[in-house]
Short mmCIF file of C-alpha atoms and ligand atoms in Angstrom, two decimals:
data_model
loop_
_atom_site.label_atom_id
_atom_site.label_comp_id
_atom_site.label_asym_id
_atom_site.label_seq_id
_atom_site.Cartn_x
_atom_site.Cartn_y
_atom_site.Cartn_z
CA UNK J 66 -110.32 4.45 22.55
CA UNK J 67 -112.34 1.31 22.93
CA UNK J 68 -115.00 2.35 25.57
CA UNK J 69 -115.67 -1.09 26.69
CA UNK J 70 -111.72 -2.17 27.32
CA UNK J 71 -110.32 1.02 27.70
CA UNK J 72 -107.71 -0.07 25.03
CA UNK J 73 -106.92 1.51 21.80
CA UNK J 74 -106.69 -0.96 18.92
CA UNK J 75 -103.45 -1.27 17.20
CA UNK J 76 -104.96 -0.42 13.85
CA UNK J 77 -106.53 2.71 15.01
CA UNK J 78 -103.26 3.77 16.64
CA UNK J 79 -101.36 3.23 13.46
CA UNK J 80 -104.10 4.91 11.16
CA UNK J 81 -103.31 8.08 12.97
CA UNK J 82 -99.37 7.28 12.23
CA UNK J 83 -99.79 7.01 8.56
CA UNK J 84 -98.02 10.37 7.69
CA UNK J 85 -95.14 9.34 10.04
CA UNK J 86 -94.92 5.87 8.39
CA UNK J 87 -94.59 7.57 4.83
CA UNK J 88 -92.11 10.08 6.16
CA UNK J 89 -89.95 7.32 7.43
CA UNK J 90 -90.09 5.62 4.33
CA UNK J 91 -88.93 8.50 2.49
CA UNK J 92 -85.74 8.83 4.73
CA UNK J 93 -85.12 5.18 3.88
CA UNK J 94 -85.72 5.48 0.27
CA UNK J 95 -83.27 8.27 0.20
CA UNK J 96 -80.55 6.33 1.81
CA UNK J 97 -79.92 4.25 -1.26
CA UNK J 98 -78.47 0.77 -0.67
CA UNK J 99 -77.41 -1.29 -3.69
CA UNK J 100 -76.64 -4.89 -2.69
CA UNK J 101 -73.05 -4.45 -4.02
CA UNK J 102 -72.05 -1.13 -2.70
CA UNK J 103 -70.96 -2.07 1.19
CA UNK J 104 -70.62 1.57 1.88
CA UNK J 105 -74.03 2.46 1.11
CA UNK J 106 -75.79 -0.56 2.53
CA UNK J 107 -73.98 0.16 5.64
CA UNK J 108 -74.86 3.94 5.86
CA UNK J 109 -78.55 2.74 5.69
CA UNK J 110 -78.04 0.09 8.18
CA UNK J 111 -76.82 2.58 10.72
CA UNK J 112 -80.09 4.61 10.36
CA UNK J 113 -82.01 1.33 10.83
CA UNK J 114 -80.05 0.52 13.82
CA UNK J 115 -80.70 3.73 15.17
CA UNK J 116 -84.36 3.53 15.01
CA UNK J 117 -84.53 0.10 16.82
CA UNK J 118 -82.12 1.48 19.40
CA UNK J 119 -84.85 4.37 19.97
CA UNK J 120 -87.19 1.63 20.65
CA UNK J 121 -85.23 -0.12 23.18
CA UNK J 122 -84.09 -3.06 21.13
CA UNK J 123 -80.89 -4.79 21.71
CA UNK J 124 -78.84 -4.02 18.45
CA UNK J 125 -75.97 -5.96 17.28
CA UNK J 126 -74.35 -5.20 14.00
CA UNK J 127 -72.94 -8.31 12.17
CA UNK J 128 -69.91 -7.17 10.52
CA UNK J 129 -69.34 -8.35 6.88
CA UNK J 130 -66.07 -7.65 5.12
CA UNK J 131 -67.42 -7.65 1.45
CA UNK J 132 -71.21 -7.58 1.79
CA UNK J 133 -73.07 -4.68 3.97
CA UNK J 134 -73.44 -5.39 7.49
CA UNK J 135 -76.51 -7.23 8.91
CA UNK J 136 -78.50 -6.00 11.77
CA UNK J 137 -79.80 -8.20 14.50
CA UNK J 138 -82.33 -6.22 16.94
CA UNK J 139 -83.75 -8.17 19.68
CA UNK J 140 -86.92 -6.74 21.22
CA UNK J 141 -88.05 -8.29 24.55
CA UNK J 142 -90.42 -5.64 26.16
CA UNK J 143 -91.26 -8.08 28.98
CA UNK J 144 -87.61 -9.01 29.79
CA UNK J 145 -88.61 -12.52 29.10
CA UNK J 146 -85.95 -15.14 29.92
CA UNK J 147 -87.71 -17.55 27.89
CA UNK J 148 -85.92 -19.24 24.95
CA UNK J 149 -88.81 -18.87 22.90
CA UNK J 150 -88.25 -16.73 19.95
CA UNK J 151 -89.90 -15.36 16.71
CA UNK J 152 -87.97 -14.36 13.86
CA UNK J 153 -88.82 -11.43 11.53
CA UNK J 154 -86.68 -11.21 8.59
CA UNK J 155 -86.01 -8.47 6.02
CA UNK J 156 -83.39 -7.16 3.72
CA UNK J 157 -82.08 -3.65 3.57
CA UNK J 158 -80.61 -4.04 0.05
CA UNK J 159 -82.18 -3.01 -3.22
CA UNK J 160 -81.65 -4.19 -6.77
CA UNK J 161 -81.18 -0.59 -8.03
CA UNK J 162 -77.84 0.92 -8.72
CA UNK J 163 -76.41 4.16 -6.90
CA UNK J 164 -78.01 7.16 -7.90
CA UNK J 165 -81.11 5.28 -9.33
CA UNK J 166 -82.85 8.22 -7.24
CA UNK J 167 -81.92 10.79 -9.88
CA UNK J 168 -84.45 9.07 -12.52
CA UNK J 169 -86.57 7.71 -9.95
CA UNK J 170 -87.09 10.08 -6.94
CA UNK J 171 -88.90 9.59 -3.73
CA UNK J 172 -92.46 10.97 -4.38
CA UNK J 173 -96.03 10.71 -3.30
CA UNK J 174 -98.91 10.68 -5.77
CA UNK J 175 -102.26 9.55 -5.50
CA UNK J 176 -102.11 7.68 -2.35
CA UNK J 177 -98.84 6.05 -3.49
CA UNK J 178 -95.15 6.43 -2.52
CA UNK J 179 -92.68 5.62 -5.32
CA UNK J 180 -88.96 5.32 -4.94
CA UNK J 181 -86.09 2.48 -5.28
CA UNK J 182 -86.84 -0.05 -2.95
CA UNK J 183 -89.78 1.59 -1.49
CA UNK J 184 -91.94 -1.74 -2.13
CA UNK J 185 -88.94 -4.41 -2.27
CA UNK J 186 -88.55 -3.78 0.95
CA UNK J 187 -87.95 -0.70 2.59
CA UNK J 188 -91.63 -0.52 3.23
CA UNK J 189 -91.45 -3.80 5.28
CA UNK J 190 -88.71 -2.29 7.28
CA UNK J 191 -91.26 0.84 8.37
CA UNK J 192 -94.14 -1.86 8.89
CA UNK J 193 -91.94 -3.65 11.67
CA UNK J 194 -90.95 -0.51 13.48
CA UNK J 195 -94.39 0.79 13.67
CA UNK J 196 -95.83 -2.57 14.60
CA UNK J 197 -93.51 -2.69 17.61
CA UNK J 198 -94.51 1.13 18.42
CA UNK J 199 -98.36 0.11 18.17
CA UNK J 200 -97.63 -2.88 20.82
CA UNK J 201 -95.85 -0.47 23.16
CA UNK J 202 -98.47 2.05 22.74
CA UNK J 203 -101.53 -0.22 23.14
CA UNK J 204 -99.73 -2.29 25.97
CA UNK J 205 -100.21 -5.56 23.73
CA UNK J 206 -96.84 -7.10 24.43
CA UNK J 207 -95.76 -10.40 22.90
CA UNK J 208 -94.83 -13.39 25.07
CA UNK J 209 -91.91 -14.35 23.32
CA UNK J 210 -88.56 -12.55 22.46
CA UNK J 211 -88.88 -11.16 18.78
CA UNK J 212 -85.79 -11.14 16.70
CA UNK J 213 -85.52 -8.65 13.67
CA UNK J 214 -82.83 -9.73 11.41
CA UNK J 215 -82.20 -7.09 8.64
CA UNK J 216 -79.76 -8.50 6.12
CA UNK J 217 -77.55 -6.70 3.26
CA UNK J 218 -77.71 -9.30 0.25
CA UNK J 219 -81.10 -10.94 -0.32
CA UNK J 220 -81.26 -9.65 -3.75
CA UNK J 221 -77.81 -11.04 -4.78
CA UNK J 222 -78.49 -14.56 -3.32
CA UNK J 223 -77.84 -14.23 0.37
CA UNK J 224 -74.38 -15.62 0.34
CA UNK J 225 -73.25 -13.86 3.40
CA UNK J 226 -76.43 -13.83 5.46
CA UNK J 227 -77.66 -17.51 4.85
CA UNK J 228 -75.96 -19.16 7.81
CA UNK J 229 -77.24 -16.10 10.15
CA UNK J 230 -80.71 -16.50 8.98
CA UNK J 231 -80.64 -20.32 9.38
CA UNK J 232 -79.09 -20.08 12.95
CA UNK J 233 -81.95 -17.70 14.06
CA UNK J 234 -84.46 -19.63 12.45
CA UNK J 235 -83.74 -23.01 14.36
CA UNK J 236 -84.35 -21.17 17.29
CA UNK J 237 -87.48 -19.58 16.25
CA UNK J 238 -91.27 -20.91 16.50
CA UNK J 239 -92.03 -18.90 13.73
CA UNK J 240 -90.70 -16.78 10.91
CA UNK J 241 -92.36 -13.75 9.60
CA UNK J 242 -90.84 -12.39 6.47
CA UNK J 243 -91.62 -8.85 5.26
CA UNK J 244 -91.14 -9.23 1.68
CA UNK J 245 -93.94 -7.41 -0.54
CA UNK J 246 -97.20 -8.79 -0.55
CA UNK J 247 -98.55 -10.02 -3.60
CA UNK J 248 -100.91 -7.96 -5.80
CA UNK J 249 -102.98 -4.84 -4.94
CA UNK J 250 -105.06 -6.79 -2.43
CA UNK J 251 -102.25 -7.82 -0.22
CA UNK J 252 -102.07 -11.41 -0.77
CA UNK J 253 -99.64 -13.15 1.61
CA UNK J 254 -97.11 -15.51 0.14
CA UNK J 255 -97.66 -19.14 1.51
CA UNK J 256 -95.70 -21.04 -1.35
CA UNK J 257 -92.39 -20.09 -3.30
CA UNK J 258 -90.61 -22.18 -5.83
CA UNK J 259 -87.12 -23.39 -5.50
CA UNK J 260 -84.78 -21.85 -7.77
CA UNK J 261 -81.10 -22.16 -9.10
CA UNK J 262 -78.54 -21.73 -12.02
CA UNK J 263 -77.10 -24.31 -13.84
CA UNK J 264 -74.06 -23.72 -16.17
CA UNK J 265 -73.54 -25.91 -19.45
CA UNK J 266 -69.96 -25.53 -20.70
CA UNK J 267 -69.32 -27.43 -24.14
CA UNK J 268 -65.80 -27.90 -25.44
CA UNK J 269 -65.62 -28.99 -29.20
CA UNK J 270 -62.43 -28.44 -31.47
CA UNK J 271 -61.48 -25.44 -33.43
CA UNK J 272 -60.96 -25.53 -37.30
CA UNK J 273 -61.18 -23.36 -40.42
CA UNK J 274 -64.92 -23.19 -41.30
CA UNK J 275 -63.77 -23.14 -45.01
CA UNK J 276 -60.60 -25.37 -45.48
CA UNK J 277 -61.04 -28.46 -42.93
CA UNK J 278 -64.62 -28.15 -41.20
CA UNK J 279 -64.37 -32.12 -40.98
CA UNK J 280 -61.82 -31.60 -38.26
CA UNK J 281 -63.90 -29.30 -36.35
CA UNK J 282 -66.43 -30.14 -33.34
CA UNK J 283 -68.87 -27.00 -33.01
CA UNK J 284 -69.39 -26.20 -29.49
CA UNK J 285 -72.25 -23.86 -30.16
CA UNK J 286 -74.10 -26.59 -31.93
CA UNK J 287 -73.59 -28.91 -29.06
CA UNK J 288 -74.93 -26.14 -26.66
CA UNK J 289 -77.85 -25.24 -29.04
CA UNK J 290 -78.88 -29.26 -28.87
CA UNK J 291 -78.49 -29.43 -25.03
CA UNK J 292 -80.76 -26.34 -24.66
CA UNK J 293 -83.53 -27.89 -27.10
CA UNK J 294 -83.05 -30.93 -24.93
CA UNK J 295 -83.41 -29.24 -21.42
CA UNK J 296 -86.17 -27.05 -22.71
CA UNK J 297 -88.16 -30.06 -22.66
CA UNK J 298 -88.04 -30.67 -19.32
CA UNK J 299 -90.23 -27.50 -18.76
CA UNK J 300 -93.73 -28.42 -16.91
CA UNK J 301 -95.04 -25.19 -15.98
CA UNK J 302 -98.26 -26.44 -14.53
CA UNK J 303 -96.13 -28.88 -12.04
CA UNK J 304 -94.21 -25.61 -11.08
CA UNK J 305 -90.87 -26.76 -13.18
CA UNK J 306 -89.51 -24.08 -15.42
CA UNK J 307 -86.15 -24.35 -17.44
CA UNK J 308 -84.95 -20.96 -18.89
CA UNK J 309 -81.91 -20.70 -21.12
CA UNK J 310 -81.35 -16.90 -20.05
CA UNK J 311 -77.44 -16.20 -21.13
CA UNK J 312 -75.45 -17.73 -24.09
CA UNK J 313 -72.02 -17.33 -25.04
CA UNK J 314 -69.71 -18.79 -27.59
CA UNK J 315 -67.53 -18.58 -30.66
CA UNK J 316 -65.01 -16.23 -31.87
CA UNK J 317 -65.22 -15.55 -35.61
CA UNK J 318 -67.74 -16.86 -38.30
CA UNK J 319 -64.88 -18.60 -40.22
CA UNK J 320 -63.87 -20.67 -37.38
CA UNK J 321 -65.74 -23.76 -36.10
CA UNK J 322 -66.08 -22.80 -32.47
CA UNK J 323 -64.27 -24.66 -29.50
CA UNK J 324 -66.05 -22.93 -26.49
CA UNK J 325 -69.67 -22.25 -25.93
CA UNK J 326 -71.63 -22.32 -22.61
CA UNK J 327 -75.08 -21.25 -21.50
CA UNK J 328 -76.64 -20.37 -18.12
CA UNK J 329 -79.95 -21.58 -17.28
CA UNK J 330 -82.49 -20.53 -14.68
CA UNK J 331 -84.34 -23.53 -13.00
CA UNK J 332 -87.29 -23.38 -10.61
CA UNK J 333 -89.36 -26.00 -9.14
CA UNK J 334 -92.33 -25.90 -6.64
CA UNK J 335 -91.47 -29.28 -4.90
CA UNK J 336 -88.32 -30.42 -3.26
CA UNK J 337 -88.39 -33.92 -4.97
CA UNK J 338 -88.74 -32.22 -8.42
CA UNK J 339 -85.92 -29.93 -7.60
CA UNK J 340 -83.52 -32.98 -6.60
CA UNK J 341 -84.71 -34.89 -9.65
CA UNK J 342 -84.00 -31.98 -12.04
CA UNK J 343 -80.63 -31.41 -10.65
CA UNK J 344 -79.97 -35.13 -11.25
CA UNK J 345 -80.96 -34.97 -14.77
CA UNK J 346 -78.93 -31.78 -15.42
CA UNK J 347 -75.77 -33.37 -14.03
CA UNK J 348 -76.19 -36.66 -16.02
CA UNK J 349 -76.45 -34.70 -19.33
CA UNK J 350 -73.81 -36.24 -21.84
CA UNK J 351 -72.74 -34.64 -25.17
CA UNK J 352 -74.85 -35.17 -28.62
CA UNK J 353 -71.95 -34.45 -30.91
CA UNK J 354 -69.26 -37.14 -31.31
CA UNK J 355 -66.09 -36.10 -29.60
CA UNK J 356 -67.62 -32.90 -27.96
CA UNK J 357 -67.04 -32.34 -24.06
CA UNK J 358 -69.62 -31.16 -21.56
CA UNK J 359 -69.08 -29.81 -17.95
CA UNK J 360 -72.26 -29.05 -15.90
CA UNK J 361 -71.62 -26.54 -12.94
CA UNK J 362 -74.16 -25.26 -10.38
CA UNK J 363 -77.40 -26.20 -9.20
CA UNK J 364 -80.36 -25.09 -6.97
CA UNK J 365 -79.52 -22.33 -4.41
CA UNK J 366 -82.91 -22.07 -2.84
CA UNK J 367 -85.11 -24.87 -1.75
CA UNK J 368 -88.76 -24.27 -2.32
CA UNK J 369 -91.15 -22.77 0.38
CA UNK J 370 -93.80 -25.52 0.53
CA UNK J 371 -97.44 -24.50 1.59
CA UNK J 372 -97.65 -26.88 4.61
CA UNK J 373 -94.87 -24.78 6.17
CA UNK J 374 -96.96 -21.88 5.94
CA UNK J 375 -100.30 -23.25 6.42
CA UNK J 376 -101.15 -22.75 10.24
CA UNK J 377 -99.65 -19.26 10.22
CA UNK J 378 -101.37 -18.18 7.35
CA UNK J 379 -104.71 -19.55 9.00
CA UNK J 380 -103.85 -17.39 11.80
CA UNK J 381 -102.98 -14.18 10.00
CA UNK J 382 -106.29 -14.64 8.01
CA UNK J 383 -108.26 -14.92 11.25
CA UNK J 384 -106.61 -11.73 13.00
CA UNK J 385 -107.00 -9.91 9.57
CA UNK J 386 -110.76 -10.60 9.59
CA UNK J 387 -111.07 -9.32 13.26
CA UNK J 388 -109.70 -6.19 11.84
CA UNK J 389 -112.25 -6.13 8.84
CA UNK J 390 -109.57 -7.08 6.31
CA UNK J 391 -109.85 -9.95 3.96
CA UNK J 392 -106.60 -11.67 3.32
CA UNK J 393 -105.63 -14.21 0.48
CA UNK J 394 -102.56 -16.09 -0.53
CA UNK J 395 -100.59 -16.50 -3.27
CA UNK J 396 -98.10 -19.19 -4.88
CA UNK J 397 -95.14 -17.30 -6.41
CA UNK J 398 -92.17 -18.13 -8.61
CA UNK J 399 -89.59 -15.87 -7.20
CA UNK J 400 -87.47 -16.83 -3.97
CA UNK J 401 -86.76 -15.18 -0.87
CA UNK J 402 -84.98 -15.73 2.45
CA UNK J 403 -88.07 -17.50 3.64
CA UNK J 404 -87.03 -20.32 1.38
CA UNK J 405 -84.19 -21.17 3.55
CA UNK J 406 -86.27 -21.19 6.80
CA UNK J 407 -88.83 -23.22 5.38
CA UNK J 408 -86.56 -25.70 4.28
CA UNK J 409 -85.67 -26.35 7.78
CA UNK J 410 -88.96 -27.13 8.61
CA UNK J 411 -89.47 -23.91 10.81
CA UNK J 412 -93.26 -22.32 10.07
CA UNK J 413 -92.65 -19.49 7.55
CA UNK J 414 -95.18 -16.83 6.37
CA UNK J 415 -94.01 -14.68 3.62
CA UNK J 416 -95.40 -11.51 1.91
CA UNK J 417 -96.32 -9.75 5.06
CA UNK J 418 -94.42 -6.45 3.90
CA UNK J 419 -95.78 -3.52 1.99
CA UNK J 420 -98.73 -3.69 -0.72
CA UNK J 421 -97.78 -2.07 -3.92
CA UNK J 422 -96.44 -2.63 -7.54
CA UNK J 423 -93.62 -2.74 -9.84
CA UNK J 424 -90.69 -4.54 -7.59
CA UNK J 425 -87.35 -4.08 -9.40
CA UNK J 426 -88.67 -1.64 -11.91
CA UNK J 427 -88.60 2.36 -12.25
CA UNK J 428 -92.38 2.44 -11.54
CA UNK J 429 -91.98 0.60 -7.91
CA UNK J 430 -94.35 1.88 -5.53
CA UNK J 431 -96.55 1.10 -2.51
CA UNK J 432 -100.08 1.79 -1.49
CA UNK J 433 -99.64 4.38 1.30
CA UNK J 434 -103.19 3.31 3.02
CA UNK J 435 -102.14 -0.15 3.30
CA UNK J 436 -99.13 0.53 5.58
CA UNK J 437 -101.24 0.96 8.88
CA UNK J 438 -102.93 -2.20 8.20
CA UNK J 439 -99.92 -4.32 7.36
CA UNK J 440 -98.27 -2.83 10.71
CA UNK J 441 -101.35 -3.74 12.54
CA UNK J 442 -101.62 -7.34 11.09
CA UNK J 443 -97.83 -7.73 11.85
CA UNK J 444 -98.38 -6.49 15.48
CA UNK J 445 -101.34 -8.87 16.16
CA UNK J 446 -99.20 -11.82 14.86
CA UNK J 447 -96.47 -10.95 16.92
CA UNK J 448 -98.67 -10.74 20.07
CA UNK J 449 -100.45 -14.00 19.42
CA UNK J 450 -97.61 -16.61 18.23
ZN1 LIG N 590 -87.18 -8.42 -1.63
#
């Protein structure tokens, strides 16, 4: 209790709940939820939905045919009729296959909790639930209606959730994304690159490599020349990267290959660079006489530019400072659903989730002692936006 006001601070309250937070994280990690396994994601979704119903949220299951169902939990403790809304975003799916738990079980060691999805981002889901508990326990109720949207397919590009995310974001004054923080000092993500995939398909002409090579047009050679050309478009300092990640072509060594293709990962820090790069790819022409080229794909996530995050970040920094926490920021190359909401011009702050290491790796883990701090930060943001 704070003697002067008679009110308990959310951080203090949350620190006394650290063990419960860790226990809930364990439950969440044990309910494996690989993006491509609908039945598993749905099973985990039921657990998440139940937690939100316990907190008197209005829970809606947004049923999906192929992907896992999304969950929309509306929390409006003051019963506000106001149209004003804040959106909290997270995903329930993980990059791991079913039974990954067998080789990376949920475990606690030296102040960290390990397991598939603990960091990316089941820790974030736990933080949201306890942030709400802390607000209820300390009476610091938000002015606005809070919508928590938990999606099922972020790790595979958000094909079934993008439209829902954008619809909710358009109604919201701010979007808070519970993706993992950057670094063990818990930096927030105030910028993310745009990203996409571009496929270059080359068609040449098959011929015998020994009998009539002059009749052939080598599709592999065409692709190799194209890769050499597009790799010169890399400008890492400007935030532009072009990476030939998958290549395929040819049948036998004594055949001049008719078909070859490459899939290229493209990223850009600025929307203008994203559009220019896409245009350059689609303007590629064959380099070998007689070869044909087809270009497919493009950017799938626009960039999260810092200007969309700046005001929220400043607010978060101030709130953290009041709790004695020094917060930093980071610009990262990876995308998230925050890219979609920022592209709509809705203020978006990302990386508010767990603090840890090793996302998408067998070593994935979170710092347990940061759980209460992150939940307190989210709670104070929710009651001050
Ligand atoms: Zn994630």
